[in-house]
Short mmCIF file of C-alpha atoms in Angstrom, two decimals:
data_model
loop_
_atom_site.label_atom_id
_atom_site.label_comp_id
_atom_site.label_asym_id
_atom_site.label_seq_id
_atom_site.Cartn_x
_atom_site.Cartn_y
_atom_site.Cartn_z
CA UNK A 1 79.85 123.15 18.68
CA UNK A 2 80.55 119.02 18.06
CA UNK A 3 83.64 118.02 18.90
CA UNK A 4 86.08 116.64 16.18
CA UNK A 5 84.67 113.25 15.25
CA UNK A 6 80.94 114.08 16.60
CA UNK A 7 78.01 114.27 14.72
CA UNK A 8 75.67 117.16 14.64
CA UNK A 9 72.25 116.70 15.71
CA UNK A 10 70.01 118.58 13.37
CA UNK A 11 66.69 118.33 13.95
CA UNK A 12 63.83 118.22 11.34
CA UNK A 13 61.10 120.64 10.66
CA UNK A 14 59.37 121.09 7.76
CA UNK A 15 59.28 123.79 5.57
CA UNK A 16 56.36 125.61 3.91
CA UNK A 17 56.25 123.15 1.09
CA UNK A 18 55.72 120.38 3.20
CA UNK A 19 59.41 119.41 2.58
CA UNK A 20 62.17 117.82 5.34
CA UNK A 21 64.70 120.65 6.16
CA UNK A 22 67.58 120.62 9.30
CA UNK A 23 67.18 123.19 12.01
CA UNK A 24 69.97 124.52 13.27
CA UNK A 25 71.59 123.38 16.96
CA UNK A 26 73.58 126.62 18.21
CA UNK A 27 72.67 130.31 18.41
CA UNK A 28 76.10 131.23 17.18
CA UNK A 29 76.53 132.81 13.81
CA UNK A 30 79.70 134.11 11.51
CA UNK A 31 78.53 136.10 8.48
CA UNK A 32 80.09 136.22 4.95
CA UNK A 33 78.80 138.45 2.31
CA UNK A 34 80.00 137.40 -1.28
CA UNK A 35 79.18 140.83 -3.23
CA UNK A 36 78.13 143.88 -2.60
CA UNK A 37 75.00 144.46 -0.55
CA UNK A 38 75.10 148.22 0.16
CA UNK A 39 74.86 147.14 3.58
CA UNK A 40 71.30 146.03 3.25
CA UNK A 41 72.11 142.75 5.11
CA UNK A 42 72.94 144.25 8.40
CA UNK A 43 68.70 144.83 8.37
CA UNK A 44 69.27 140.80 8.83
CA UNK A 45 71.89 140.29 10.95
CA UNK A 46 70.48 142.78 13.30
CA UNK A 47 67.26 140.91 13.33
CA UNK A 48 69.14 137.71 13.73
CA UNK A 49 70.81 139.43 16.79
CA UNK A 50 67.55 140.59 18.12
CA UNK A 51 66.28 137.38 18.19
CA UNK A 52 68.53 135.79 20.49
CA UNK A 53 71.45 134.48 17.58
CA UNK A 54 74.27 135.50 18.98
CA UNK A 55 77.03 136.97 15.94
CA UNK A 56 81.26 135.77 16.35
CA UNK A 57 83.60 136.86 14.37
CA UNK A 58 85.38 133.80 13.06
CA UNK A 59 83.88 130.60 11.52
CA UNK A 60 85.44 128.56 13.69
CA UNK A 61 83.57 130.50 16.61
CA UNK A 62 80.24 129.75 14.84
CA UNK A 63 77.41 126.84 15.15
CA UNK A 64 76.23 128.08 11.82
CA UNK A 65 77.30 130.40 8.76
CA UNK A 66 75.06 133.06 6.97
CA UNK A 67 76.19 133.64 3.35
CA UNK A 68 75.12 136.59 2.24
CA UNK A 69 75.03 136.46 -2.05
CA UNK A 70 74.08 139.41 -3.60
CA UNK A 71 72.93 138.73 -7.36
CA UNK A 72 75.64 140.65 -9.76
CA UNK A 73 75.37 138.94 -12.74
CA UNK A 74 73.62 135.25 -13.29
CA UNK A 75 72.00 133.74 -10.40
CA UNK A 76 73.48 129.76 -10.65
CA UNK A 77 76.64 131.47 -11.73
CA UNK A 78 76.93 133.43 -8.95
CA UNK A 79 75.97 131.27 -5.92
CA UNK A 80 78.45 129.12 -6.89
CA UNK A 81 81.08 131.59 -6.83
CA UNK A 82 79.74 132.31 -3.47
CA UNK A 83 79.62 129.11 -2.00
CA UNK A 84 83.19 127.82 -3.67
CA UNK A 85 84.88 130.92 -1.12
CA UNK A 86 83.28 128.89 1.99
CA UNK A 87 85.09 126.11 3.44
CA UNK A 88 82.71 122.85 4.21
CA UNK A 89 81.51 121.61 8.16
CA UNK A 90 79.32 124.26 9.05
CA UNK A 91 75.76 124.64 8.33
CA UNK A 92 74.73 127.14 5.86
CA UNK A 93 72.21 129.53 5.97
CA UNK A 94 71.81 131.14 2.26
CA UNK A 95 70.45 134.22 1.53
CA UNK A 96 70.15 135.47 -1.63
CA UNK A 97 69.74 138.71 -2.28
CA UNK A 98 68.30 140.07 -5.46
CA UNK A 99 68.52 144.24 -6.51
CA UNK A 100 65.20 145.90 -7.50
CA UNK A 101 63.27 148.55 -7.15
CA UNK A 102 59.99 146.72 -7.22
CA UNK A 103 58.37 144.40 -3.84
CA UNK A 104 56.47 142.27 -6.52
CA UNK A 105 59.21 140.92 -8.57
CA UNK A 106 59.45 137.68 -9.32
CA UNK A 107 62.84 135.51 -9.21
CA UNK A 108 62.25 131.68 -9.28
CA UNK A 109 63.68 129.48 -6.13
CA UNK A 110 67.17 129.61 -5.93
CA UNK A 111 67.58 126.80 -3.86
CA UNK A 112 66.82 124.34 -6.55
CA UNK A 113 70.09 125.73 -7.66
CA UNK A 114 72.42 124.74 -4.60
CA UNK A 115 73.30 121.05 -3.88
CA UNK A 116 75.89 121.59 -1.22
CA UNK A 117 74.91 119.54 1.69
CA UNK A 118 75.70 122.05 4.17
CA UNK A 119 73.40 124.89 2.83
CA UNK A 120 70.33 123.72 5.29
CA UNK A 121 67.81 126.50 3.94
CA UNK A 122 67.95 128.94 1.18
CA UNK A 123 65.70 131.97 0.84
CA UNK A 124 65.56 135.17 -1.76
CA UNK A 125 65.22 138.29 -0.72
CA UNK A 126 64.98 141.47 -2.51
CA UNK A 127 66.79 144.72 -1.65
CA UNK A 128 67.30 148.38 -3.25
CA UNK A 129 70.06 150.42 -2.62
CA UNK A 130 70.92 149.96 1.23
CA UNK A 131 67.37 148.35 2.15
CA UNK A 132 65.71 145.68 2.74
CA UNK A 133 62.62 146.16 0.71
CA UNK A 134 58.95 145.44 2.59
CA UNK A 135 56.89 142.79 0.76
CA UNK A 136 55.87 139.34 0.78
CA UNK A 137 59.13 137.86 -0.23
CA UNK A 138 60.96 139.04 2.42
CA UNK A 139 58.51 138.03 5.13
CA UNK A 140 57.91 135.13 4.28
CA UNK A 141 62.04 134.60 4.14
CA UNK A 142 62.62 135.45 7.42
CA UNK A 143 60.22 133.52 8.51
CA UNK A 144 62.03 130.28 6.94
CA UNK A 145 64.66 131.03 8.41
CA UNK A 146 63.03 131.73 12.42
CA UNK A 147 61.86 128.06 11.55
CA UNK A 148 65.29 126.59 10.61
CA UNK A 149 67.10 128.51 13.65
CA UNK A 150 64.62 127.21 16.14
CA UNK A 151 63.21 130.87 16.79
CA UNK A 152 59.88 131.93 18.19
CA UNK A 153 58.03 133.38 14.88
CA UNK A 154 57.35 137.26 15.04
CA UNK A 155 59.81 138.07 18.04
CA UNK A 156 61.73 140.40 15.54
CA UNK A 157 60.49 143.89 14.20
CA UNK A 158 62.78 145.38 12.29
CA UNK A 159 63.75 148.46 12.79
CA UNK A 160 64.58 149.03 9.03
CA UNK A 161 60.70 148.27 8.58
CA UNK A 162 59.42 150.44 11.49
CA UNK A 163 61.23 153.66 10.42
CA UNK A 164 59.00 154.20 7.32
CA UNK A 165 56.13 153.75 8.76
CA UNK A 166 55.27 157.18 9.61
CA UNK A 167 56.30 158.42 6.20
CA UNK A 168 54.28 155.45 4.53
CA UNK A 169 51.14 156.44 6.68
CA UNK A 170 51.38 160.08 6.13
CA UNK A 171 52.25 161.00 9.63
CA UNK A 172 54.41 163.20 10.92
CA UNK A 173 57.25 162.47 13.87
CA UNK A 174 56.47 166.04 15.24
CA UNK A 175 53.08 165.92 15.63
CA UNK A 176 52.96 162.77 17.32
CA UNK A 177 55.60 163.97 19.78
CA UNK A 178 53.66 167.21 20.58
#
């Protein structure tokens, strides 16, 4: 972390639109959660841990925050809420988390909805329950945000992902065990 009075040095990537975006110097990451996620974004922060981030328990502690904002009630309305409890200095990663039932539906870009120059990417994600749900969406999320954090694409497999597959595939634990 910069000492008082440095400057960060974020470097550039772009993103999948072809657009500027900061990655992240630091492996270190604090975790807020602005709502309630059911726990589904431990999937994430497990993922972030298996790739190498390393998770601290204070801010202060931290290179970079992950806000976790679970959609409640109006999406504008509440990432502002969200970001208003953070305090400004540390780059933001912003994930926000949308509750359905269905891998294919569609919420517009959030992140033509935050202006706060510390939020360096935002992505959506959609959840049910206490799960992460396995489409498109997601991957293509996570990936965004391997890019931002500097992080070798594909070195995480979830292991809320790999715990369905049997079911998904018809197979049973048993017989592959026997």
């Amino acid at each position: 972390m910069p000492e008082s009075g440095q400057r960060r040095s974020y470097q550039s990537v772009q993103n999948m639109d072809g657009q500027r975006q900061k990655q992240v110097p630091g492996k270190k990451f604090h975790v807020s959660v602005a709502g309630c996620t059911n726990g589904a974004h431990q999937t994430y922060v497990n993922d972030l841990k298996g790739s190498g981030q390393i998770e601290v328990i204070s801010p202060e502690q931290s290179d970079y925050l992950v806000l976790f904002c679970p959609i409640a009630s109006r999406v504008g309305t509440d990432i502002e809420e969200a970001m208003n409890k953070i305090s400004g200095g540390k780059p933001i990663v912003l994930v926000v988390m949308h509750h359905t039932y269905d891998k294919d539906h569609f919420v517009p870009e959030s992140r033509r909805l935050v202006e706060n120059k510390d939020v360096i990417i935002t992505v959506d994600v959609l959840f049910h329950e206490s799960n992460m749900l396995i489409c498109n969406r997601n991957d293509t999320a996570w990936f965004q945000v391997e890019d931002v954090l500097g992080v070798s694409p594909g070195s995480v497999f979830s292991w809320q992902y790999w715990k369905g597959v049997p079911q998904r595939l018809g197979i049973c634990c048993m017989s592959l065990c026997s």
